[in-house]
Every structure is written in structure tokens, then in C-alpha cells.
Tab-separated table of C-alpha atoms and ligand atoms in Angstrom:
chain	number	residue	atom	x	y	z
A	14	MET	CA	105.174	82.259	-56.737
A	15	LYS	CA	108.002	79.424	-57.885
A	16	LEU	CA	110.689	80.629	-59.924
A	17	LEU	CA	113.245	78.843	-62.037
A	18	ILE	CA	116.326	80.595	-62.264
A	19	THR	CA	118.963	79.656	-64.675
A	20	GLY	CA	122.410	80.393	-64.539
A	21	GLY	CA	122.030	81.996	-61.000
A	22	ALA	CA	125.351	80.955	-59.662
A	23	GLY	CA	127.012	83.760	-61.919
A	24	PHE	CA	127.520	87.343	-61.202
A	25	ILE	CA	123.962	89.094	-62.403
A	26	GLY	CA	121.874	85.694	-61.470
A	27	SER	CA	123.183	85.405	-57.889
A	28	ASN	CA	122.442	89.001	-57.275
A	29	PHE	CA	119.403	88.822	-58.745
A	30	ILE	CA	118.497	85.908	-56.255
A	31	LEU	CA	119.568	87.283	-53.201
A	32	PHE	CA	117.579	90.303	-54.235
A	33	MET	CA	114.337	88.273	-54.696
A	34	LEU	CA	114.824	86.158	-51.398
A	35	GLU	CA	114.892	89.669	-49.490
A	36	HIS	CA	112.135	91.611	-51.480
A	37	HIS	CA	109.860	88.102	-51.823
A	38	PRO	CA	110.749	86.028	-48.813
A	39	ASP	CA	107.682	83.844	-49.686
A	40	TYR	CA	108.675	82.765	-53.171
A	41	ASP	CA	110.223	79.567	-53.981
A	42	ILE	CA	113.505	79.651	-56.267
A	43	ILE	CA	115.044	76.773	-58.020
A	44	ASN	CA	118.698	77.676	-59.072
A	45	LEU	CA	119.508	75.153	-62.257
A	46	ASP	CA	122.981	76.438	-63.069
A	47	LYS	CA	126.063	73.941	-64.590
A	48	LEU	CA	128.458	75.534	-62.587
A	49	THR	CA	131.050	76.212	-65.677
A	50	TYR	CA	133.948	78.396	-64.884
A	51	ALA	CA	131.923	81.252	-63.904
A	52	GLY	CA	129.556	79.793	-61.799
A	53	ASN	CA	130.223	79.965	-58.306
A	54	LEU	CA	128.424	78.995	-54.950
A	55	GLU	CA	129.670	81.284	-52.481
A	56	ASN	CA	128.025	83.892	-53.825
A	57	LEU	CA	125.118	82.088	-52.326
A	58	VAL	CA	126.404	81.036	-49.132
A	59	SER	CA	123.518	83.185	-47.368
A	60	ALA	CA	120.882	81.608	-49.672
A	61	ALA	CA	121.801	78.148	-49.034
A	62	GLY	CA	120.207	77.785	-45.344
A	63	SER	CA	116.751	78.930	-46.857
A	64	ARG	CA	113.941	76.650	-47.040
A	65	HIS	CA	112.751	78.807	-50.251
A	66	TYR	CA	116.035	78.106	-52.080
A	67	THR	CA	117.071	75.000	-53.627
A	68	PHE	CA	120.318	74.610	-55.963
A	69	ILE	CA	120.356	71.800	-59.165
A	70	ARG	CA	123.383	71.492	-60.619
A	71	GLY	CA	122.553	70.883	-64.421
A	72	ASP	CA	122.203	72.306	-67.876
A	73	ILE	CA	120.029	74.121	-69.394
A	74	ALA	CA	120.019	72.091	-72.208
A	75	ASP	CA	119.280	68.763	-70.528
A	76	ALA	CA	115.682	68.309	-71.503
A	77	LYS	CA	114.940	65.607	-69.186
A	78	LEU	CA	116.263	67.504	-66.267
A	79	VAL	CA	114.163	70.616	-67.187
A	80	HIS	CA	111.197	68.975	-67.458
A	81	ASP	CA	111.487	67.259	-64.384
A	82	ILE	CA	112.118	70.453	-62.843
A	83	LEU	CA	109.205	72.365	-64.529
A	84	ASP	CA	107.327	69.311	-63.372
A	85	THR	CA	106.954	70.943	-60.119
A	86	ARG	CA	104.844	73.614	-61.081
A	87	VAL	CA	107.268	76.467	-61.830
A	88	ASP	CA	105.147	79.691	-61.863
A	89	ALA	CA	108.371	81.562	-63.906
A	90	VAL	CA	111.215	81.088	-65.997
A	91	ILE	CA	113.936	83.358	-65.910
A	92	ASN	CA	117.119	82.865	-68.061
A	93	PHE	CA	120.747	84.100	-66.921
A	94	ALA	CA	122.530	80.923	-67.866
A	95	ALA	CA	125.307	81.673	-70.596
A	96	GLU	CA	128.345	82.194	-71.470
A	97	SER	CA	128.949	85.628	-71.054
A	98	HIS	CA	132.461	86.726	-71.966
A	99	VAL	CA	133.121	88.408	-75.146
A	100	ASP	CA	137.137	87.532	-75.086
A	101	ARG	CA	136.088	84.091	-74.410
A	102	SER	CA	133.458	83.711	-77.081
A	103	ILE	CA	136.657	85.269	-79.851
A	104	LEU	CA	138.854	82.407	-78.149
A	105	GLU	CA	136.503	79.412	-78.405
A	106	PRO	CA	133.231	80.492	-80.155
A	107	ALA	CA	131.267	76.683	-79.992
A	108	ALA	CA	130.194	77.146	-76.008
A	109	PHE	CA	128.343	80.455	-76.887
A	110	ILE	CA	126.313	78.896	-79.540
A	111	THR	CA	125.706	75.500	-77.497
A	112	THR	CA	124.624	76.805	-74.562
A	113	ASN	CA	123.335	80.533	-75.380
A	114	ILE	CA	121.353	79.333	-78.560
A	115	LEU	CA	120.844	75.503	-78.210
A	116	GLY	CA	120.012	76.095	-74.384
A	117	THR	CA	117.556	78.931	-74.901
A	118	GLN	CA	115.357	76.928	-77.573
A	119	ILE	CA	115.838	73.812	-75.524
A	120	LEU	CA	114.516	75.484	-72.226
A	121	LEU	CA	111.541	77.806	-74.299
A	122	ASP	CA	110.592	74.303	-75.862
A	123	CYS	CA	110.293	72.393	-72.085
A	124	ALA	CA	108.665	75.599	-71.009
A	125	ARG	CA	105.972	76.000	-73.731
A	126	GLU	CA	105.319	72.081	-73.038
A	127	LYS	CA	104.779	72.792	-69.423
A	128	ARG	CA	102.597	76.030	-70.429
A	129	VAL	CA	104.850	78.028	-67.708
A	130	GLY	CA	103.102	81.553	-67.067
A	131	ARG	CA	106.294	84.110	-67.640
A	132	PHE	CA	109.472	83.533	-69.284
A	133	ILE	CA	112.368	86.201	-69.103
A	134	GLN	CA	115.279	86.249	-71.572
A	135	ILE	CA	117.856	88.409	-70.203
A	136	SER	CA	119.708	89.460	-72.979
A	137	THR	CA	122.421	92.131	-73.636
A	138	ASP	CA	122.705	95.836	-75.566
A	139	GLU	CA	125.252	94.057	-77.106
A	140	VAL	CA	123.055	92.303	-79.418
A	141	TYR	CA	122.334	96.275	-80.968
A	142	GLY	CA	126.323	96.736	-82.062
A	143	SER	CA	128.200	99.792	-82.218
A	144	LEU	CA	126.890	103.208	-82.230
A	145	GLY	CA	128.774	106.212	-83.333
A	146	PRO	CA	129.291	109.268	-81.063
A	147	SER	CA	125.688	109.896	-80.536
A	148	GLY	CA	122.444	108.355	-80.027
A	149	ARG	CA	121.174	105.618	-77.973
A	150	PHE	CA	119.445	102.217	-78.535
A	151	SER	CA	115.730	101.409	-78.094
A	152	GLU	CA	113.948	98.410	-78.438
A	153	THR	CA	113.343	99.066	-81.997
A	154	THR	CA	116.755	99.454	-83.073
A	155	CYS	CA	117.785	97.092	-85.380
A	156	LEU	CA	119.830	93.838	-84.184
A	157	HIS	CA	123.642	93.956	-85.296
A	158	PRO	CA	126.001	92.181	-83.199
A	159	ASN	CA	129.601	91.765	-83.925
A	160	SER	CA	131.092	89.307	-81.663
A	161	PRO	CA	130.232	85.561	-81.357
A	162	TYR	CA	128.886	86.253	-78.093
A	163	SER	CA	126.513	89.340	-79.209
A	164	ALA	CA	125.500	86.970	-82.135
A	165	SER	CA	124.603	83.893	-79.685
A	166	LYS	CA	122.569	86.783	-77.586
A	167	ALA	CA	120.410	88.179	-80.443
A	168	SER	CA	120.087	84.366	-81.983
A	169	ALA	CA	118.454	83.566	-78.565
A	170	ASP	CA	116.543	86.863	-78.456
A	171	MET	CA	115.258	86.173	-81.767
A	172	ILE	CA	114.057	82.404	-81.058
A	173	ALA	CA	112.454	83.756	-77.825
A	174	HIS	CA	110.430	86.539	-79.490
A	175	ALA	CA	109.387	83.690	-82.340
A	176	TYR	CA	108.050	81.338	-79.810
A	177	TYR	CA	105.963	84.350	-78.265
A	178	GLU	CA	104.500	85.060	-82.164
A	179	THR	CA	104.117	81.394	-83.232
A	180	PHE	CA	103.216	79.793	-80.092
A	181	GLY	CA	101.571	82.448	-78.080
A	182	MET	CA	104.355	81.810	-75.293
A	183	PRO	CA	104.641	84.481	-72.792
A	184	VAL	CA	107.846	85.587	-73.335
A	185	MET	CA	109.699	88.967	-72.157
A	186	ILE	CA	113.317	89.835	-73.013
A	187	THR	CA	115.409	92.544	-70.909
A	188	ARG	CA	118.444	93.923	-72.401
A	189	THR	CA	120.782	95.321	-70.061
A	190	SER	CA	123.878	97.502	-70.464
A	191	ASN	CA	127.129	96.587	-68.608
A	192	ASN	CA	126.371	95.347	-65.055
A	193	TYR	CA	129.371	95.976	-62.196
A	194	GLY	CA	128.926	95.208	-58.324
A	195	PRO	CA	129.825	92.094	-55.802
A	196	TYR	CA	130.251	88.661	-57.049
A	197	GLN	CA	131.760	89.518	-60.709
A	198	PHE	CA	133.987	87.147	-61.945
A	199	PRO	CA	137.482	89.194	-62.039
A	200	GLU	CA	137.953	88.503	-66.001
A	201	LYS	CA	135.553	91.844	-66.579
A	202	LEU	CA	136.854	95.402	-66.720
A	203	LEU	CA	135.861	96.394	-63.306
A	204	PRO	CA	136.521	93.277	-60.683
A	205	LEU	CA	139.480	92.818	-62.989
A	206	ALA	CA	140.846	96.560	-62.451
A	207	VAL	CA	139.682	96.653	-58.618
A	208	THR	CA	141.573	93.291	-58.011
A	209	ASN	CA	144.458	94.051	-59.472
A	210	LEU	CA	144.808	97.297	-57.914
A	211	LEU	CA	144.213	96.012	-54.744
A	212	GLU	CA	147.474	93.930	-55.121
A	213	ASP	CA	149.466	96.966	-57.160
A	214	ARG	CA	149.475	95.166	-60.415
A	215	PRO	CA	148.885	96.841	-63.813
A	216	VAL	CA	145.250	96.947	-65.027
A	217	PRO	CA	145.264	96.217	-68.921
A	218	ILE	CA	142.667	98.600	-70.788
A	219	TYR	CA	142.198	97.589	-74.863
A	220	GLY	CA	143.262	99.922	-78.009
A	221	ASP	CA	143.189	103.434	-76.816
A	222	GLY	CA	140.684	103.582	-74.005
A	223	MET	CA	138.193	105.165	-75.461
A	224	ASN	CA	135.050	102.667	-75.936
A	225	VAL	CA	132.242	103.879	-73.974
A	226	ARG	CA	129.874	101.664	-72.088
A	227	ASP	CA	126.643	102.607	-70.276
A	228	TRP	CA	127.174	101.564	-66.604
A	229	ILE	CA	124.410	99.820	-64.393
A	230	PHE	CA	124.735	98.838	-60.698
A	231	VAL	CA	123.616	94.935	-60.580
A	232	THR	CA	120.514	95.627	-58.258
A	233	ASP	CA	119.236	98.412	-60.047
A	234	ASN	CA	119.236	95.598	-63.051
A	235	ALA	CA	117.867	93.093	-60.146
A	236	GLU	CA	114.902	95.236	-59.688
A	237	ALA	CA	114.114	95.988	-63.346
A	238	ILE	CA	113.730	92.294	-63.993
A	239	ASP	CA	111.920	91.917	-60.505
A	240	LEU	CA	109.336	94.758	-62.251
A	241	VAL	CA	109.324	93.002	-65.527
A	242	LEU	CA	108.615	89.527	-64.021
A	243	HIS	CA	105.312	90.861	-62.543
A	244	LYS	CA	104.381	94.154	-64.757
A	245	GLY	CA	106.001	93.583	-68.120
A	246	LYS	CA	103.849	93.252	-70.963
A	247	GLU	CA	104.393	89.115	-73.323
A	248	GLY	CA	106.028	89.767	-76.184
A	249	GLU	CA	108.157	93.153	-75.246
A	250	VAL	CA	111.661	93.731	-75.216
A	251	TYR	CA	112.794	96.312	-71.546
A	252	ASN	CA	116.048	98.229	-72.407
A	253	ILE	CA	117.768	98.288	-68.960
A	254	GLY	CA	120.421	101.086	-68.395
A	255	ALA	CA	121.314	103.723	-65.567
A	256	GLY	CA	122.366	106.529	-68.181
A	257	TYR	CA	126.114	106.377	-67.006
A	258	GLU	CA	128.026	106.725	-69.937
A	259	SER	CA	131.933	106.434	-69.636
A	260	THR	CA	134.887	105.575	-71.546
A	261	ASN	CA	136.758	103.025	-70.289
A	262	LYS	CA	139.828	104.829	-69.779
A	263	ALA	CA	137.460	107.756	-67.993
A	264	LEU	CA	135.910	104.676	-65.203
A	265	ILE	CA	139.594	103.440	-64.460
A	266	ASP	CA	140.613	106.593	-63.565
A	267	SER	CA	137.592	107.051	-61.017
A	268	VAL	CA	138.775	103.826	-59.896
A	269	LEU	CA	142.311	104.666	-59.262
A	270	ARG	CA	141.215	108.049	-57.406
A	271	LEU	CA	138.881	106.065	-55.454
A	272	MET	CA	141.572	103.862	-54.883
A	273	GLY	CA	143.956	106.235	-54.350
A	274	LYS	CA	146.668	104.540	-56.951
A	275	PRO	CA	148.775	106.061	-59.740
A	276	GLU	CA	148.098	106.404	-63.321
A	277	SER	CA	151.129	104.623	-64.168
A	278	LEU	CA	149.171	101.156	-63.460
A	279	ILE	CA	147.011	101.364	-66.607
A	280	THR	CA	148.546	99.364	-69.168
A	281	TYR	CA	147.245	99.490	-73.103
A	282	VAL	CA	146.968	96.011	-74.480
A	283	LYS	CA	146.177	95.320	-78.018
A	284	ASP	CA	142.807	95.876	-78.760
A	285	ARG	CA	140.066	93.210	-78.897
A	286	PRO	CA	139.403	91.972	-82.286
A	287	GLY	CA	136.015	93.593	-83.446
A	288	HIS	CA	135.983	95.786	-80.506
A	289	ASP	CA	132.095	98.099	-80.405
A	290	ARG	CA	132.818	101.343	-79.912
A	291	ARG	CA	130.335	102.627	-78.165
A	292	TYR	CA	127.009	101.311	-76.199
A	293	ALA	CA	124.181	103.608	-74.918
A	294	ILE	CA	120.756	102.556	-73.983
A	295	ASP	CA	117.629	104.474	-73.942
A	296	PRO	CA	115.637	103.032	-70.778
A	297	SER	CA	112.289	105.137	-71.234
A	298	LYS	CA	110.326	102.281	-71.840
A	299	ILE	CA	110.653	100.843	-68.698
A	300	ILE	CA	110.715	103.835	-66.795
A	301	ASN	CA	107.695	105.399	-68.391
A	302	GLU	CA	105.576	101.709	-68.406
A	303	LEU	CA	106.851	100.083	-65.837
A	304	GLY	CA	108.048	102.868	-63.242
A	305	TRP	CA	111.384	101.670	-62.821
A	306	SER	CA	114.554	104.153	-62.296
A	307	PRO	CA	118.183	103.599	-61.306
A	308	ARG	CA	118.749	104.362	-57.565
A	309	THR	CA	122.695	104.101	-57.532
A	310	SER	CA	124.877	106.589	-59.076
A	311	LEU	CA	127.897	105.379	-60.895
A	312	ASP	CA	129.782	106.964	-58.126
A	313	GLN	CA	128.219	105.397	-55.362
A	314	GLY	CA	128.283	102.019	-57.052
A	315	LEU	CA	131.619	102.323	-57.924
A	316	LYS	CA	132.500	102.885	-54.072
A	317	ALA	CA	130.280	99.855	-52.901
A	318	THR	CA	132.126	97.920	-55.505
A	319	ILE	CA	135.525	98.611	-54.649
A	320	ASP	CA	134.618	98.289	-50.844
A	321	TRP	CA	133.058	94.823	-51.501
A	322	TYR	CA	136.071	93.659	-53.427
A	323	SER	CA	138.166	95.221	-50.864
A	324	THR	CA	136.559	93.043	-47.918
A	325	HIS	CA	135.918	89.685	-50.174
A	326	ARG	CA	139.665	88.915	-50.749
A	327	ALA	CA	139.354	85.363	-50.138
A	328	TRP	CA	136.435	85.205	-52.693
A	329	TRP	CA	138.328	86.175	-55.704
A	330	ASP	CA	142.018	84.975	-54.629
A	331	ARG	CA	140.499	81.689	-54.713
A	332	ILE	CA	139.120	82.278	-58.537
A	333	LYS	CA	142.289	83.982	-59.423
A	334	SER	CA	145.126	81.330	-58.233
A	335	GLY	CA	142.962	78.665	-60.461
A	336	GLU	CA	142.453	77.804	-63.859
A	337	TYR	CA	141.675	81.664	-64.397
A	338	LEU	CA	145.575	82.241	-64.068
A	339	ALA	CA	146.193	80.140	-67.387
A	340	TYR	CA	143.254	82.190	-69.336
A	341	TYR	CA	144.254	85.292	-68.158
A	342	GLU	CA	148.034	84.740	-69.501
A	343	LYS	CA	146.754	83.880	-72.439
A	344	ASN	CA	144.172	86.773	-73.212
A	345	TYR	CA	146.607	89.232	-72.362
A	346	ALA	CA	150.089	87.784	-73.305
A	347	VAL	CA	151.880	91.724	-73.103
A	348	LYS	CA	155.266	92.312	-71.343
A	349	GLY	CA	154.282	94.143	-68.245
A	350	LEU	CA	151.607	92.221	-67.323
A	351	LYS	CA	153.649	88.918	-66.160
A	352	GLY	CA	152.024	87.525	-62.987
A	353	TYR	CA	149.610	90.477	-63.213
B	26	NAD	N1	127.251	90.945	-67.219
B	26	NAD	C1	126.910	91.907	-67.842
B	26	NAD	O1	127.082	93.274	-67.527
B	26	NAD	C2	125.640	91.585	-68.722
B	26	NAD	C3	124.952	92.480	-69.172
B	26	NAD	C4	123.826	92.504	-69.887
B	26	NAD	C5	123.399	91.437	-70.115
B	26	NAD	N2	123.945	90.192	-69.396
B	26	NAD	C6	123.017	88.453	-69.581
B	26	NAD	O2	123.089	88.436	-68.177
B	26	NAD	C7	123.000	86.739	-67.929
B	26	NAD	C8	123.923	86.650	-66.642
B	26	NAD	O3	125.428	87.110	-66.700
B	26	NAD	P1	126.457	87.162	-65.854
B	26	NAD	O4	127.405	88.453	-66.217
B	26	NAD	O5	126.131	87.088	-64.665
B	26	NAD	O6	127.257	85.888	-66.338
B	26	NAD	P2	128.188	84.951	-65.790
B	26	NAD	O7	129.212	84.393	-66.501
B	26	NAD	O8	128.722	85.497	-64.338
B	26	NAD	O9	127.459	83.721	-65.339
B	26	NAD	C9	126.413	82.844	-65.931
B	26	NAD	C10	126.046	81.375	-65.360
B	26	NAD	O10	125.365	80.486	-66.339
B	26	NAD	C11	125.644	79.461	-65.711
B	26	NAD	N3	125.932	78.457	-66.987
B	26	NAD	C12	126.675	78.494	-68.250
B	26	NAD	N4	126.095	77.914	-68.949
B	26	NAD	C13	125.114	76.996	-68.822
B	26	NAD	C14	124.501	76.420	-68.678
B	26	NAD	N5	124.357	75.683	-70.217
B	26	NAD	N6	123.310	75.381	-68.362
B	26	NAD	C15	123.078	76.021	-66.940
B	26	NAD	N7	124.169	76.828	-66.449
B	26	NAD	C16	124.976	77.437	-66.995
B	26	NAD	C17	127.405	79.352	-65.230
B	26	NAD	O11	127.601	78.528	-64.488
B	26	NAD	C18	127.491	80.847	-64.353
B	26	NAD	O12	126.784	80.603	-63.200
B	26	NAD	C19	123.974	86.507	-69.243
B	26	NAD	O13	122.836	85.738	-70.124
B	26	NAD	C20	124.419	87.343	-70.247
B	26	NAD	O14	124.010	87.488	-71.245
B	26	NAD	C21	125.348	90.191	-68.512
């Protein structure tokens, strides 16, 4: 099989590429990535030497480039490329609309024209909006996005589904809960906490810390996407979640415990506007229909993640010393976090 993976230099995309090279060593993989602030080719150093892996720097919204790539007889497109951080979508929504909506539509158009055999749109549980204290999102839950990020992802989902209904395109959509693991950019909660704690710096938590997320280790998500690629039914949505619900506060408490750090390093900061209270995924469909199940418990995954950041300091040091510093100070402009 020959795959076009977009956004493969980001967190989940790079983990997915490494997973596929390991589990399908005869597949050819093209990684198309614009290398925004979130794209990092250092994630793929171990893939770079493989004759089955090609990197192309470019934009999914560049139709000519995407056509040229698809002309090389690509069997499937897996679209990870996105602006992915909710906080950034609140500060500057425009890029989210351009990449997440327009970019996806251009990619769909190109894939349709070249009759690509499979198109997987990588989406998020955030498109469903916020839950009360009980219940879980199923694939038939109405979409109710609340941030510019989730609204742009919901729009892309609807366009992708429309291409299935209208043009008979072989589109599938995956909606996954919060991923964590190696190579996650240290602006997201877990890598931010772990890297700050490794430096004995404070960990910012939004609001009262009681927002609930459903956590999945990134390689479990990679395995689920691999299954959807091979066994998924055209036109279907698959929820992917491992069933590890936790408040942000409880999650950070676990990290503090595992790292042997004091609770006094937690700093509560002003809540994110429109912050969804609770997400929880019902993954029964992918479990029952495709035979998927998560392998990594939250405790195992947290240990592996802490271990990875502890032993890859050069990776995140380079990120934290650059453009990210200015963004961090703008976003978490609170006393007590100076110099984080
Ligand atoms: N991180 C999560 O917990 C999570 C959960 C559910 C779904 N998702 C979805 O999974 C996908 C990947 O998320 P992530 O956390 O790896 O994101 P990320 O921000 O780490 O990576 C995104 C990648 O896309 C690239 N990119 C951005 N705009 C592009 C463009 N116009 N053309 C080509 N490449 C472009 C970036 O350079 C980067 O490498 C996204 O679609 C996201 O919505 C993420």
C-alpha cells in the first residue's frame, strides 16, 4: 500500500508513521507537512533513512502539489494536518478555518479527482461539545462544537461526510479523545506539566481543575486508525477512546506522584473562555465492529510519557527556548509563572 499522510510531522501523525513503518514495513509512506510551529522533523529521525518513507514540505491547501503527489498512485490519504490547539484558536482563529476547513476540502477534491481508494479524516471528540456529569459521546451524538478549533474540525467532518454522500467517496472519520505520549508539543497539558516539573517550575491548571477529559495513549490511537484504514466501512464515523476519564487536577496529581514532586507546584490560572466541562467517548462501535481495544492503562501511559520526556530533554529544550516562549507568556500571563 502507498499512503499519503498529512501533518505527519506533528504529535499523532509522527507516532502514526513510526507505528506503520514498524507494523507494515512494506508500505510506502509520503508525509506531506507544512512544518508550522507544531511540525518537527526530529520526531521522524528514525524514519528518515527508510526507502519506504518520503517527506514533502507543503500545504494541504496547495492543490497542484497534492495532485502531483496523488499522481504517484497513492492508495489512501490519512489527514492529520490541522491547527490543533484550542488556546491558539481563541487567540487567532483564521489559520484554523484555512487549514482545518479549506485545506481538508482541497485535499478531498484532489483525492476525489484521482480516485484514491480510502480517505480517513482524523477528527476529535471535541466536535460533540460538552457533556454533563454523566453519559458518553456516541457516533450519533449531535455535533455541538464550542471553540473555533472544534468548530473548524466539525465543519471538516461534515464536508468529508458530504463527499461520501454526494460523490460516493470512500471517506471514514475517526473521532478520538485526548491523546498523550511521546513527541507531543509542550503547549498541551501533559507535556507542559511534565517538562515544567522536570525543571521544578509551576504547572498551570485552568479554572478549578475539574474539567474532565478521556485519555488515550497515542499508540493505541495509531492502532485504531490502522484498523479503520484496513477494515473500516466507507461513510462511517468511529469514536476512539480508552475509557480513562480524569479531571485535569487528578491527572496532574498522578503526574506529581509519579515524579515525586510537591502539590505546591500547581498554579491555578484564569479559565479558558468557553472551556468544555467534560468529554467522554463511547468506543463500543470500533471495539465490536473492528475488534480494537486499548492496550495501555493510564498509569502505564503516564509512566511511559514521563520517562520519554525525562530522556529526551534536548527535544523539548529546543522547542521551549524558541517561539513557544513568547506564546506561553502571552497565553498564561499570570503572576507566579514568570520564566515558567
Ligand atoms: N492531540 C490530540 O489529543 C487530538 C485528539 C483528537 C484529534 N486530534 C486531531 O489529530 C490530528 C493531529 O493532531 P496533533 O495533536 O498531532 O496535532 P499537531 O499540532 O501536533 O500536528 C499538526 C501537524 O499538521 C501540520 N500542518 C498544519 N497545517 C498544515 C497544512 N496547512 N498543511 C500541511 N500540514 C499542516 C503541522 O506542521 C503539524 O506537523 C489533528 O487533526 C487533530 O485535530 C488530536
